[in-house]
XYZ file of C-alpha atoms in Angstrom:
243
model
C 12.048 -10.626 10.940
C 10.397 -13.264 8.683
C 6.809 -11.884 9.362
C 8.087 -8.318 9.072
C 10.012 -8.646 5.600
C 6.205 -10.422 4.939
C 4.341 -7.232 5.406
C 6.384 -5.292 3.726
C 6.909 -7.377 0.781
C 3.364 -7.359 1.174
C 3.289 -3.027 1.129
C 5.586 -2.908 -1.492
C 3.925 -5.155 -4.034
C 0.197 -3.437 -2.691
C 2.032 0.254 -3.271
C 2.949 -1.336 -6.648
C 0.000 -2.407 -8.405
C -1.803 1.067 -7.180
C 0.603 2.613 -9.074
C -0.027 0.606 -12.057
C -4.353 0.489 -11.677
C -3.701 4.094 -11.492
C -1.805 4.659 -14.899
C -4.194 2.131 -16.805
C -7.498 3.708 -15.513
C -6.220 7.054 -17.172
C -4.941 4.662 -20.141
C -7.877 2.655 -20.607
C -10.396 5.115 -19.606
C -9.380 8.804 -19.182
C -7.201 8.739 -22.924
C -4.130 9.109 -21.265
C -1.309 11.775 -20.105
C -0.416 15.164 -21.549
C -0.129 18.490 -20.404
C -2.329 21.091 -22.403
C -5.143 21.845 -20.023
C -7.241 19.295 -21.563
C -8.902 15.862 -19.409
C -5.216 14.032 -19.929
C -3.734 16.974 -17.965
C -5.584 16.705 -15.634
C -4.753 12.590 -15.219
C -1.275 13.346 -14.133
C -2.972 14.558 -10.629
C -4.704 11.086 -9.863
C -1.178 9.162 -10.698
C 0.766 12.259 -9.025
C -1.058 11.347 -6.090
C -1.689 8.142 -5.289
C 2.280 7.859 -6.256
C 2.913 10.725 -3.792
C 1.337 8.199 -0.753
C 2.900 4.904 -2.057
C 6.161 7.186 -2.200
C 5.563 9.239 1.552
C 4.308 5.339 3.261
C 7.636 4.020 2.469
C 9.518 7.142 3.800
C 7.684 6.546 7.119
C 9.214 2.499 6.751
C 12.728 3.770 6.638
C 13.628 3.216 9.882
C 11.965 -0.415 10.117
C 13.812 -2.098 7.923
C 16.495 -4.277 9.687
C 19.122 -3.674 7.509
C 19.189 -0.264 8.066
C 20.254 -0.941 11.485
C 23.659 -0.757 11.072
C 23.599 2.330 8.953
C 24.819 6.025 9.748
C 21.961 7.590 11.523
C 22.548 10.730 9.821
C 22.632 9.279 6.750
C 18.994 7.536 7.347
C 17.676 10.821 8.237
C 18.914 12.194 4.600
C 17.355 9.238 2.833
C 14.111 9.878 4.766
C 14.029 13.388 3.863
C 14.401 12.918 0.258
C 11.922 10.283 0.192
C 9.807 13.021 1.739
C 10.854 15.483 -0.535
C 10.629 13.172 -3.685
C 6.706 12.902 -2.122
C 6.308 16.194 -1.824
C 7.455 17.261 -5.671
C 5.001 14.686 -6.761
C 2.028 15.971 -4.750
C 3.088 19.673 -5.952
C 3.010 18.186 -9.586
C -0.279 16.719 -9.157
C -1.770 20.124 -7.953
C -0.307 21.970 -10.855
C -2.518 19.451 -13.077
C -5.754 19.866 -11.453
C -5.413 23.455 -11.044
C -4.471 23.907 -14.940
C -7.153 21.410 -15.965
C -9.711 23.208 -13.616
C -8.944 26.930 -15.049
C -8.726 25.674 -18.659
C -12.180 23.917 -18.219
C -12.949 27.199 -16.268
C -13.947 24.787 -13.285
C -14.155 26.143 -10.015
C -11.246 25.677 -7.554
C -11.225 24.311 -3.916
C -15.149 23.518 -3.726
C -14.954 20.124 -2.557
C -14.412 18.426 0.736
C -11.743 16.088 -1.317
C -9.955 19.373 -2.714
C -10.040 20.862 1.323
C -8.778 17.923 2.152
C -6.243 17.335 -0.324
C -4.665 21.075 -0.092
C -4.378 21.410 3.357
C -2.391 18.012 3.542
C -0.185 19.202 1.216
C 0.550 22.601 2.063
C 1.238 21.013 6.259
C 3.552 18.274 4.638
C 5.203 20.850 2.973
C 5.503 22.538 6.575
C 6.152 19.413 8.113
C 9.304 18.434 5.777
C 10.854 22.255 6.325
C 10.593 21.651 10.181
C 11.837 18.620 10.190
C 15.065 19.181 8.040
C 15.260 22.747 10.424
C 14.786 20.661 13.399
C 17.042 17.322 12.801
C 19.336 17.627 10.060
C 21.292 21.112 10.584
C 23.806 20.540 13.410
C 23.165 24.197 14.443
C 19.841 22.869 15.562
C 19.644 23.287 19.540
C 18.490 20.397 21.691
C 15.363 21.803 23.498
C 14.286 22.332 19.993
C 14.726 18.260 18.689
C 13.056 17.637 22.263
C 10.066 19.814 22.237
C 9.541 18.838 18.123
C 9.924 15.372 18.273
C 6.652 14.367 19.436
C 4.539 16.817 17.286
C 7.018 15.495 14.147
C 5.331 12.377 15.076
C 1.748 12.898 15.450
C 1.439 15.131 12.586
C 3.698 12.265 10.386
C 0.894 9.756 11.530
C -1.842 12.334 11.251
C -0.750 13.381 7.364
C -0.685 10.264 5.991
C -4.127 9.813 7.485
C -5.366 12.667 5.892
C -3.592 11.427 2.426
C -5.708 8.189 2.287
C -8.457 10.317 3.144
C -8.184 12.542 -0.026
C -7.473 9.874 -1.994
C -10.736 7.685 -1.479
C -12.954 11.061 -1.789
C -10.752 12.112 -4.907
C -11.644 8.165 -6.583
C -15.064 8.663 -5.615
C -15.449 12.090 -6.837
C -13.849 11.578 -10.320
C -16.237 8.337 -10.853
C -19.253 10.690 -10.156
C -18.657 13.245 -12.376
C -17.338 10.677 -15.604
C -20.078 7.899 -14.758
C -22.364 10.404 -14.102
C -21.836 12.884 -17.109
C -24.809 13.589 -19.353
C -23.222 11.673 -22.469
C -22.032 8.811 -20.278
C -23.599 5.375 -21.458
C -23.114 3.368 -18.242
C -23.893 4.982 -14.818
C -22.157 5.100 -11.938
C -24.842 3.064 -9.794
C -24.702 0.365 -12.738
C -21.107 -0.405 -11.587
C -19.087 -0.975 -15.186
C -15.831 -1.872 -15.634
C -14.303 1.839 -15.179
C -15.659 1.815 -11.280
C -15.021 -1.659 -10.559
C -11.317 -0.764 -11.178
C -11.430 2.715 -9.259
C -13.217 0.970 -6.315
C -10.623 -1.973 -5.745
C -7.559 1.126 -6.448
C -9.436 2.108 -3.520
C -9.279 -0.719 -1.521
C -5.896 -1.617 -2.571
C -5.025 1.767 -1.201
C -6.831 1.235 2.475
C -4.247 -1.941 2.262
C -1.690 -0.594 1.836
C -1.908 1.922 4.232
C -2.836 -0.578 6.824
C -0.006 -2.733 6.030
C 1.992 0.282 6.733
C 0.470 1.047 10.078
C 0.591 -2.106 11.091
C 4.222 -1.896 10.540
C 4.360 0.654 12.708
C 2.658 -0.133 15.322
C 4.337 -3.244 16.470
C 7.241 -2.564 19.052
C 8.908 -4.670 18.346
C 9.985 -4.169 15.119
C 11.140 -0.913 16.080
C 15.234 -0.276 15.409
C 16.824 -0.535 18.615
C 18.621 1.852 20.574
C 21.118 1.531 22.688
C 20.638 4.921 24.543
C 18.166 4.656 26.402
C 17.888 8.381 28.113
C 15.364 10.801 26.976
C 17.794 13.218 25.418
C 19.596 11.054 23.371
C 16.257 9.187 21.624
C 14.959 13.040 21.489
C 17.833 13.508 19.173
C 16.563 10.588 16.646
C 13.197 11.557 16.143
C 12.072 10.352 12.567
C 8.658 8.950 12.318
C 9.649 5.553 11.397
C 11.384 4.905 13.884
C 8.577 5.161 16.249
């Protein structure tokens, strides 16, 4: 339990200072936050985001930690699907700024691979978190259905926050090209100032984190234990972190 509460001390604090990199780039460099359409509008979808993984990582944890053990399991699954939901708002938040920014600036929509990438997470997390409450949290919910969900609730859990990380780097990379890049920028991207040597270590504070998280994960035997051991019954616990 020592080396577990190690990682994810270790997540936490990593989840942390993205959070904060992220709110002093847009500070520091981007003139910070407001919502009139303008270049500070659109910072609220960088911070949205990167928040919305931190936020969705430890949602996934909620299960691992050993002194949730002893807790109701219903009342894990509720924490876990506000987490998810709390995720979910901020992701929906950050696409309201981009999208606002984008047709005030009359800049095209959906035209990168990072905006592909980025929408169609969001919109199957969306589907994901209404499937999953449908599935596991209203008792009317039949067994063969908690059964036959369970393992695609899983994969696609795994699979998301893949896909999250994913956007994120290409979103970091794409905003430094266009700023750096710009025709009235004095310091180009491939010169490496200040502003991308703080994007590009967000970014690898980011891979960290989500490594520490999968790491977390993956070992067995940090899973919460079960005493029923029969198919059907762990069918009927199937949230991601605890697998």
């Amino acid at each position: 339990m020592k080396m577990f509460y190690s990682v994810y001390s270790l997540s936490l604090l990593l989840g942390l200072i993205c959070v904060i990199m992220v709110v002093t780039w847009s500070t520091c460099y981007g003139g910070g936050f407001a919502w009139d359409g303008t270049a500070k509008m659109f910072n609220w979808h960088p911070l949205c985001m990167v928040s919305w993984f931190v936020l969705y990582g430890n949602a996934i944890l909620v299960y691992r930690l050993p002194f949730t053990w002893s807790s109701s399991k219903m009342l894990l699954k509720l924490v876990h699907a506000v987490l998810n939901f709390g995720a979910l708002t901020l992701a929906v938040i950050g696409l309201l700024a981009a999208f606002g920014f984008h047709n005030k600036m009359h800049i095209p929509n959906l035209y990168s691979i990072h905006s592909w990438v980025g929408f169609t997470v969001v919109i199957l997390f969306s589907l994901q978190w209404l499937l999953g409450f449908l599935s596991f949290l209203l008792p009317c919910a039949p067994l063969w259905l908690r059964v036959a969900y369970k393992d695609v609730h899983v994969f696609f859990g795994i699979c998301f926050l893949t896909m999250t990380i994913a956007a994120c780097l290409s979103g970091i990379n794409e905003k430094l090209i266009f700023v750096l890049n710009a025709a009235n920028s004095s310091a180009p991207y491939k010169d490496l100032p200040p502003e991308a040597y703080l994007a590009n270590i967000l970014g690898i504070l980011l891979v960290c984190f989500f490594l520490s998280v999968a790491w977390m994960l993956y070992k067995r035997e940090w899973k919460r234990p079960n005493p029923n051991t029969s198919v059907l019954s762990e069918a009927t616990e199937p949230l991601l972190g605890e697998h």
